[in-house]
Amino acid sequence: MELYLDPGRRGTLAAQLYAQLREAIATGRLAAGDRLPPSRTLAGDLGVSRFTVAEVYSRLTAEGYVTGRAGGGTVVTSMLAGEPAEHAPAALQPTDRAAAVERFDRNPTQTARFDLRPGTVDLTLFPAEAWRRAMNRALRAGADHYGDPAGTPELRRSLAHWIARSRGVAATADHVVVTSGAQHAIDLAVRVLTEPGETVAVEEPGYPPVVSLLRTLGADVAGVPVDDDGLVVDALPATARLIYVTPSHQYPTGVVMSPARRVALLRWANANRAAIIEDDYDSQFRYDTRPFEPLQRLDREGRVIYVATLSKVLAPAMRVGFAVVPPSIHAAIVALRQCIDWCPPTATQRALTELIDDGHVDRHVRRAGRVYRDRRRQLLDALATGLSAPHRVIPGLTGLHVPLLLDQRVDDRALSRVAARHELMVGSLQRTYHFGPPPGGLVLGFGALPTDRVAGAVAALDAALTELRRRDM
Ligand SMILES: Cc1ncc(COP(=O)(O)O)c(C=O)c1O
C-alpha cells in the first residue's frame, strides 16, 4: 500500500505514518493477517530513519492493531481490523438518471433446490472438456496486443457461417461485431442510432434490462402492446426512431411474430425511417415448429440490426454475443466499441472459433435441445395437473421459459419471501410491465432445473402460491 509522508504537513513523520497505518487497518484496507513491510524496507522506501518506523510499529502493537511474530514480521490482528469508518464519505452521488436504475438481479449467484428463474441454462450439459481443450490451446498461443474492436476475423467468419446456417441470417464476417453478450450489442446500436431524448419503442410487456438500459441512455422509452401476432405495429408512436423487438420469442409472452406482422413492421420502419433491433436471444432451441424467418432476412433497406447471444446456447457468463449490422453503421459501431473497451478478449474468441468450427456448438445445441424439449414437456404436464390455482400457461415454441398467468395478484416481494421457504426461485412477470399495471403471473424458466426435479418444483410452487392466497384472504 502507498503511504504519503510530507515534512511540510502538521505533525511529525512518525505521527503521520501512525495515523495512515491505523486508518488503513480500521477501514479494512489492511486486513487481518496482512503483513506490514519489514521496518528496514519501509524506512528505506519512505526515506525516514528505521527508528521512526520501529517506534510506530511498537505503538500499533501496544494498541493491539498489529502483533509482532518472531521471525514472522509484523501482522495485522483480527481484533480491530476492518471496523467500518465512522462516517463514510459521501461527496459523490450518482445522477438522478443513474440512481433510478435498478439492478435486474440483486443476487445472480444465489441458488435454490428448485430454480425456475428465466435466463438460466443447464450448465451440466456445457461441453466443458472441449472448451477446456480449446481454451488451453488459445492460451498457449500467448498474450496479444489490443485486438480488432469488431472481434477477430476468424471468429466473425465462424459466427457469420453459423448464424447463416442455423438461422438463415444474411451475414458475412464484415457485418459481424462480436460483443459482450446481447445487451452490449443493443447498447452499441442504441448509442449509434439515437440521440438522448429521442423515442425508442419497446414491447410491453418486455425485457427489463433493455428498458433500464434505454432509460439510462436518456431515451424517451415508449411501450407498445403485444398481441397474438407480436408487436402491434399500428400502435407504434410516429416519433419512434428505433424499435426493439424479440420477434422469434417475445419476452416474456413467448408469442412468435406472424409473417404478416413482420412485413408490416418493416414497412412501418421504412416509411418512418426508423431502425429495428431484432433480439434473437434464444430461438436456437425450437420445439415442434418450423424455423421463423428473421426480420433481418426480409429487410431490403438495411434497417435491421440483428442481435444474437451465446448466453443460452453455451453459458451466460461466457459473455459472448454479436450483432450483424448494416454496412452503413458498421464503422460507427466499431469505433464506439473501441472507445468503450477496445476489443473482446482474444483468448475466448480463439477458443470459441475452434468450438464452432469443430462442430461442438451444433452438437451441443442438438443434445441440449433434446433435454430441454423433454423438460419443457414435463413442466407443462406438471403445471396442468399439479397447480391448484386457476392459471393459464403460454407454452411458446422456442426458448427456455414459459409465462404463467394467474388470477391472483402476485406481489414480487411477498412471493420471494414465501418462495424461499419452499426452496424455490421464480421469475417476475410484474417486472416485465413498465408502462401499466401487470396481470397476475410469473415467468418460469426451465433451463437450470434438473428434469428429475420438475415435479418437486411444481409442488413447491403450488404450496407457495397457496400460502400467498391465504395471506391475501
Ligand atoms: C430478451 C433477452 N435478450 C437477451 C438476453 C441475453 O442477453 P445477454 O447475451 O446479454 O446475456 C436474454 C436473456 O435472458 C433475454 O431474455
mmCIF file with all atom_site columns, N, CA, C and O in Angstrom, residues 442-468:
data_model
loop_
_atom_site.group_PDB
_atom_site.id
_atom_site.type_symbol
_atom_site.label_atom_id
_atom_site.label_alt_id
_atom_site.label_comp_id
_atom_site.label_asym_id
_atom_site.label_entity_id
_atom_site.label_seq_id
_atom_site.pdbx_PDB_ins_code
_atom_site.Cartn_x
_atom_site.Cartn_y
_atom_site.Cartn_z
_atom_site.occupancy
_atom_site.B_iso_or_equiv
_atom_site.pdbx_formal_charge
_atom_site.auth_seq_id
_atom_site.auth_comp_id
_atom_site.auth_asym_id
_atom_site.auth_atom_id
_atom_site.pdbx_PDB_model_num
ATOM 1   N N  . LEU A 1 442 ? -46.282 -15.210 -13.356 1.00 0.00 ? 442 LEU A N  1
ATOM 2   C CA . LEU A 1 442 ? -44.857 -15.456 -13.130 1.00 0.00 ? 442 LEU A CA 1
ATOM 3   C C  . LEU A 1 442 ? -44.210 -15.786 -14.462 1.00 0.00 ? 442 LEU A C  1
ATOM 4   O O  . LEU A 1 442 ? -44.894 -16.115 -15.435 1.00 0.00 ? 442 LEU A O  1
ATOM 5   N N  . VAL A 1 443 ? -42.887 -15.706 -14.485 1.00 0.00 ? 443 VAL A N  1
ATOM 6   C CA . VAL A 1 443 ? -42.156 -16.226 -15.640 1.00 0.00 ? 443 VAL A CA 1
ATOM 7   C C  . VAL A 1 443 ? -41.348 -17.416 -15.127 1.00 0.00 ? 443 VAL A C  1
ATOM 8   O O  . VAL A 1 443 ? -40.562 -17.271 -14.186 1.00 0.00 ? 443 VAL A O  1
ATOM 9   N N  . LEU A 1 444 ? -41.591 -18.573 -15.734 1.00 0.00 ? 444 LEU A N  1
ATOM 10  C CA . LEU A 1 444 ? -40.919 -19.789 -15.258 1.00 0.00 ? 444 LEU A CA 1
ATOM 11  C C  . LEU A 1 444 ? -39.849 -20.222 -16.251 1.00 0.00 ? 444 LEU A C  1
ATOM 12  O O  . LEU A 1 444 ? -40.158 -20.566 -17.404 1.00 0.00 ? 444 LEU A O  1
ATOM 13  N N  . GLY A 1 445 ? -38.611 -20.200 -15.809 1.00 0.00 ? 445 GLY A N  1
ATOM 14  C CA . GLY A 1 445 ? -37.520 -20.691 -16.656 1.00 0.00 ? 445 GLY A CA 1
ATOM 15  C C  . GLY A 1 445 ? -37.237 -22.140 -16.299 1.00 0.00 ? 445 GLY A C  1
ATOM 16  O O  . GLY A 1 445 ? -37.280 -22.507 -15.127 1.00 0.00 ? 445 GLY A O  1
ATOM 17  N N  . PHE A 1 446 ? -36.953 -22.950 -17.329 1.00 0.00 ? 446 PHE A N  1
ATOM 18  C CA . PHE A 1 446 ? -36.668 -24.351 -17.017 1.00 0.00 ? 446 PHE A CA 1
ATOM 19  C C  . PHE A 1 446 ? -35.255 -24.763 -17.437 1.00 0.00 ? 446 PHE A C  1
ATOM 20  O O  . PHE A 1 446 ? -34.902 -25.927 -17.426 1.00 0.00 ? 446 PHE A O  1
ATOM 21  N N  . GLY A 1 447 ? -34.424 -23.765 -17.774 1.00 0.00 ? 447 GLY A N  1
ATOM 22  C CA . GLY A 1 447 ? -33.068 -24.079 -18.217 1.00 0.00 ? 447 GLY A CA 1
ATOM 23  C C  . GLY A 1 447 ? -32.245 -24.784 -17.154 1.00 0.00 ? 447 GLY A C  1
ATOM 24  O O  . GLY A 1 447 ? -31.590 -25.800 -17.418 1.00 0.00 ? 447 GLY A O  1
ATOM 25  N N  . ALA A 1 448 ? -32.285 -24.271 -15.934 1.00 0.00 ? 448 ALA A N  1
ATOM 26  C CA . ALA A 1 448 ? -31.368 -24.774 -14.899 1.00 0.00 ? 448 ALA A CA 1
ATOM 27  C C  . ALA A 1 448 ? -31.989 -25.842 -14.007 1.00 0.00 ? 448 ALA A C  1
ATOM 28  O O  . ALA A 1 448 ? -31.319 -26.390 -13.147 1.00 0.00 ? 448 ALA A O  1
ATOM 29  N N  . LEU A 1 449 ? -33.270 -26.121 -14.192 1.00 0.00 ? 449 LEU A N  1
ATOM 30  C CA . LEU A 1 449 ? -33.942 -27.067 -13.285 1.00 0.00 ? 449 LEU A CA 1
ATOM 31  C C  . LEU A 1 449 ? -33.709 -28.502 -13.765 1.00 0.00 ? 449 LEU A C  1
ATOM 32  O O  . LEU A 1 449 ? -34.168 -28.875 -14.848 1.00 0.00 ? 449 LEU A O  1
ATOM 33  N N  . PRO A 1 450 ? -33.005 -29.333 -12.978 1.00 0.00 ? 450 PRO A N  1
ATOM 34  C CA . PRO A 1 450 ? -32.817 -30.717 -13.427 1.00 0.00 ? 450 PRO A CA 1
ATOM 35  C C  . PRO A 1 450 ? -34.177 -31.367 -13.713 1.00 0.00 ? 450 PRO A C  1
ATOM 36  O O  . PRO A 1 450 ? -35.140 -31.131 -12.965 1.00 0.00 ? 450 PRO A O  1
ATOM 37  N N  . THR A 1 451 ? -34.242 -32.154 -14.777 1.00 0.00 ? 451 THR A N  1
ATOM 38  C CA . THR A 1 451 ? -35.537 -32.708 -15.200 1.00 0.00 ? 451 THR A CA 1
ATOM 39  C C  . THR A 1 451 ? -36.186 -33.511 -14.071 1.00 0.00 ? 451 THR A C  1
ATOM 40  O O  . THR A 1 451 ? -37.404 -33.474 -13.895 1.00 0.00 ? 451 THR A O  1
ATOM 41  N N  . ASP A 1 452 ? -35.361 -34.210 -13.275 1.00 0.00 ? 452 ASP A N  1
ATOM 42  C CA . ASP A 1 452 ? -35.974 -35.034 -12.218 1.00 0.00 ? 452 ASP A CA 1
ATOM 43  C C  . ASP A 1 452 ? -36.486 -34.184 -11.039 1.00 0.00 ? 452 ASP A C  1
ATOM 44  O O  . ASP A 1 452 ? -37.016 -34.722 -10.078 1.00 0.00 ? 452 ASP A O  1
ATOM 45  N N  . ARG A 1 453 ? -36.306 -32.858 -11.124 1.00 0.00 ? 453 ARG A N  1
ATOM 46  C CA . ARG A 1 453 ? -36.866 -32.008 -10.054 1.00 0.00 ? 453 ARG A CA 1
ATOM 47  C C  . ARG A 1 453 ? -38.099 -31.229 -10.518 1.00 0.00 ? 453 ARG A C  1
ATOM 48  O O  . ARG A 1 453 ? -38.622 -30.398 -9.777  1.00 0.00 ? 453 ARG A O  1
ATOM 49  N N  . VAL A 1 454 ? -38.537 -31.480 -11.747 1.00 0.00 ? 454 VAL A N  1
ATOM 50  C CA . VAL A 1 454 ? -39.650 -30.683 -12.279 1.00 0.00 ? 454 VAL A CA 1
ATOM 51  C C  . VAL A 1 454 ? -40.902 -30.866 -11.405 1.00 0.00 ? 454 VAL A C  1
ATOM 52  O O  . VAL A 1 454 ? -41.538 -29.888 -10.995 1.00 0.00 ? 454 VAL A O  1
ATOM 53  N N  . ALA A 1 455 ? -41.237 -32.124 -11.099 1.00 0.00 ? 455 ALA A N  1
ATOM 54  C CA . ALA A 1 455 ? -42.458 -32.380 -10.328 1.00 0.00 ? 455 ALA A CA 1
ATOM 55  C C  . ALA A 1 455 ? -42.354 -31.722 -8.955  1.00 0.00 ? 455 ALA A C  1
ATOM 56  O O  . ALA A 1 455 ? -43.298 -31.071 -8.478  1.00 0.00 ? 455 ALA A O  1
ATOM 57  N N  . GLY A 1 456 ? -41.189 -31.851 -8.310  1.00 0.00 ? 456 GLY A N  1
ATOM 58  C CA . GLY A 1 456 ? -40.981 -31.244 -6.988  1.00 0.00 ? 456 GLY A CA 1
ATOM 59  C C  . GLY A 1 456 ? -41.093 -29.727 -7.063  1.00 0.00 ? 456 GLY A C  1
ATOM 60  O O  . GLY A 1 456 ? -41.643 -29.084 -6.161  1.00 0.00 ? 456 GLY A O  1
ATOM 61  N N  . ALA A 1 457 ? -40.582 -29.152 -8.154  1.00 0.00 ? 457 ALA A N  1
ATOM 62  C CA . ALA A 1 457 ? -40.613 -27.694 -8.296  1.00 0.00 ? 457 ALA A CA 1
ATOM 63  C C  . ALA A 1 457 ? -42.055 -27.212 -8.418  1.00 0.00 ? 457 ALA A C  1
ATOM 64  O O  . ALA A 1 457 ? -42.430 -26.193 -7.823  1.00 0.00 ? 457 ALA A O  1
ATOM 65  N N  . VAL A 1 458 ? -42.870 -27.936 -9.169  1.00 0.00 ? 458 VAL A N  1
ATOM 66  C CA . VAL A 1 458 ? -44.270 -27.516 -9.342  1.00 0.00 ? 458 VAL A CA 1
ATOM 67  C C  . VAL A 1 458 ? -45.026 -27.691 -8.015  1.00 0.00 ? 458 VAL A C  1
ATOM 68  O O  . VAL A 1 458 ? -45.856 -26.855 -7.655  1.00 0.00 ? 458 VAL A O  1
ATOM 69  N N  . ALA A 1 459 ? -44.679 -28.739 -7.273  1.00 0.00 ? 459 ALA A N  1
ATOM 70  C CA . ALA A 1 459 ? -45.316 -28.927 -5.956  1.00 0.00 ? 459 ALA A CA 1
ATOM 71  C C  . ALA A 1 459 ? -44.936 -27.761 -5.029  1.00 0.00 ? 459 ALA A C  1
ATOM 72  O O  . ALA A 1 459 ? -45.782 -27.216 -4.303  1.00 0.00 ? 459 ALA A O  1
ATOM 73  N N  . ALA A 1 460 ? -43.672 -27.351 -5.066  1.00 0.00 ? 460 ALA A N  1
ATOM 74  C CA . ALA A 1 460 ? -43.217 -26.225 -4.225  1.00 0.00 ? 460 ALA A CA 1
ATOM 75  C C  . ALA A 1 460 ? -43.918 -24.942 -4.661  1.00 0.00 ? 460 ALA A C  1
ATOM 76  O O  . ALA A 1 460 ? -44.331 -24.124 -3.832  1.00 0.00 ? 460 ALA A O  1
ATOM 77  N N  . LEU A 1 461 ? -44.071 -24.776 -5.974  1.00 0.00 ? 461 LEU A N  1
ATOM 78  C CA . LEU A 1 461 ? -44.746 -23.579 -6.498  1.00 0.00 ? 461 LEU A CA 1
ATOM 79  C C  . LEU A 1 461 ? -46.200 -23.559 -6.043  1.00 0.00 ? 461 LEU A C  1
ATOM 80  O O  . LEU A 1 461 ? -46.738 -22.523 -5.623  1.00 0.00 ? 461 LEU A O  1
ATOM 81  N N  . ASP A 1 462 ? -46.828 -24.711 -6.109  1.00 0.00 ? 462 ASP A N  1
ATOM 82  C CA . ASP A 1 462 ? -48.226 -24.804 -5.696  1.00 0.00 ? 462 ASP A CA 1
ATOM 83  C C  . ASP A 1 462 ? -48.361 -24.426 -4.217  1.00 0.00 ? 462 ASP A C  1
ATOM 84  O O  . ASP A 1 462 ? -49.242 -23.637 -3.836  1.00 0.00 ? 462 ASP A O  1
ATOM 85  N N  . ALA A 1 463 ? -47.450 -24.963 -3.409  1.00 0.00 ? 463 ALA A N  1
ATOM 86  C CA . ALA A 1 463 ? -47.506 -24.671 -1.972  1.00 0.00 ? 463 ALA A CA 1
ATOM 87  C C  . ALA A 1 463 ? -47.281 -23.173 -1.726  1.00 0.00 ? 463 ALA A C  1
ATOM 88  O O  . ALA A 1 463 ? -47.970 -22.556 -0.910  1.00 0.00 ? 463 ALA A O  1
ATOM 89  N N  . ALA A 1 464 ? -46.343 -22.575 -2.450  1.00 0.00 ? 464 ALA A N  1
ATOM 90  C CA . ALA A 1 464 ? -46.041 -21.153 -2.250  1.00 0.00 ? 464 ALA A CA 1
ATOM 91  C C  . ALA A 1 464 ? -47.226 -20.289 -2.658  1.00 0.00 ? 464 ALA A C  1
ATOM 92  O O  . ALA A 1 464 ? -47.610 -19.351 -1.945  1.00 0.00 ? 464 ALA A O  1
ATOM 93  N N  . LEU A 1 465 ? -47.859 -20.620 -3.794  1.00 0.00 ? 465 LEU A N  1
ATOM 94  C CA . LEU A 1 465 ? -48.993 -19.819 -4.259  1.00 0.00 ? 465 LEU A CA 1
ATOM 95  C C  . LEU A 1 465 ? -50.186 -19.965 -3.309  1.00 0.00 ? 465 LEU A C  1
ATOM 96  O O  . LEU A 1 465 ? -50.911 -19.006 -3.046  1.00 0.00 ? 465 LEU A O  1
ATOM 97  N N  . THR A 1 466 ? -50.374 -21.178 -2.792  1.00 0.00 ? 466 THR A N  1
ATOM 98  C CA . THR A 1 466 ? -51.473 -21.407 -1.844  1.00 0.00 ? 466 THR A CA 1
ATOM 99  C C  . THR A 1 466 ? -51.250 -20.551 -0.593  1.00 0.00 ? 466 THR A C  1
ATOM 100 O O  . THR A 1 466 ? -52.163 -19.893 -0.093  1.00 0.00 ? 466 THR A O  1
ATOM 101 N N  . GLU A 1 467 ? -49.999 -20.532 -0.117  1.00 0.00 ? 467 GLU A N  1
ATOM 102 C CA . GLU A 1 467 ? -49.681 -19.740 1.070   1.00 0.00 ? 467 GLU A CA 1
ATOM 103 C C  . GLU A 1 467 ? -49.946 -18.254 0.816   1.00 0.00 ? 467 GLU A C  1
ATOM 104 O O  . GLU A 1 467 ? -50.519 -17.562 1.651   1.00 0.00 ? 467 GLU A O  1
ATOM 105 N N  . LEU A 1 468 ? -49.570 -17.794 -0.365  1.00 0.00 ? 468 LEU A N  1
ATOM 106 C CA . LEU A 1 468 ? -49.791 -16.385 -0.696  1.00 0.00 ? 468 LEU A CA 1
ATOM 107 C C  . LEU A 1 468 ? -51.271 -16.053 -0.750  1.00 0.00 ? 468 LEU A C  1
ATOM 108 O O  . LEU A 1 468 ? -51.714 -14.995 -0.296  1.00 0.00 ? 468 LEU A O  1
#
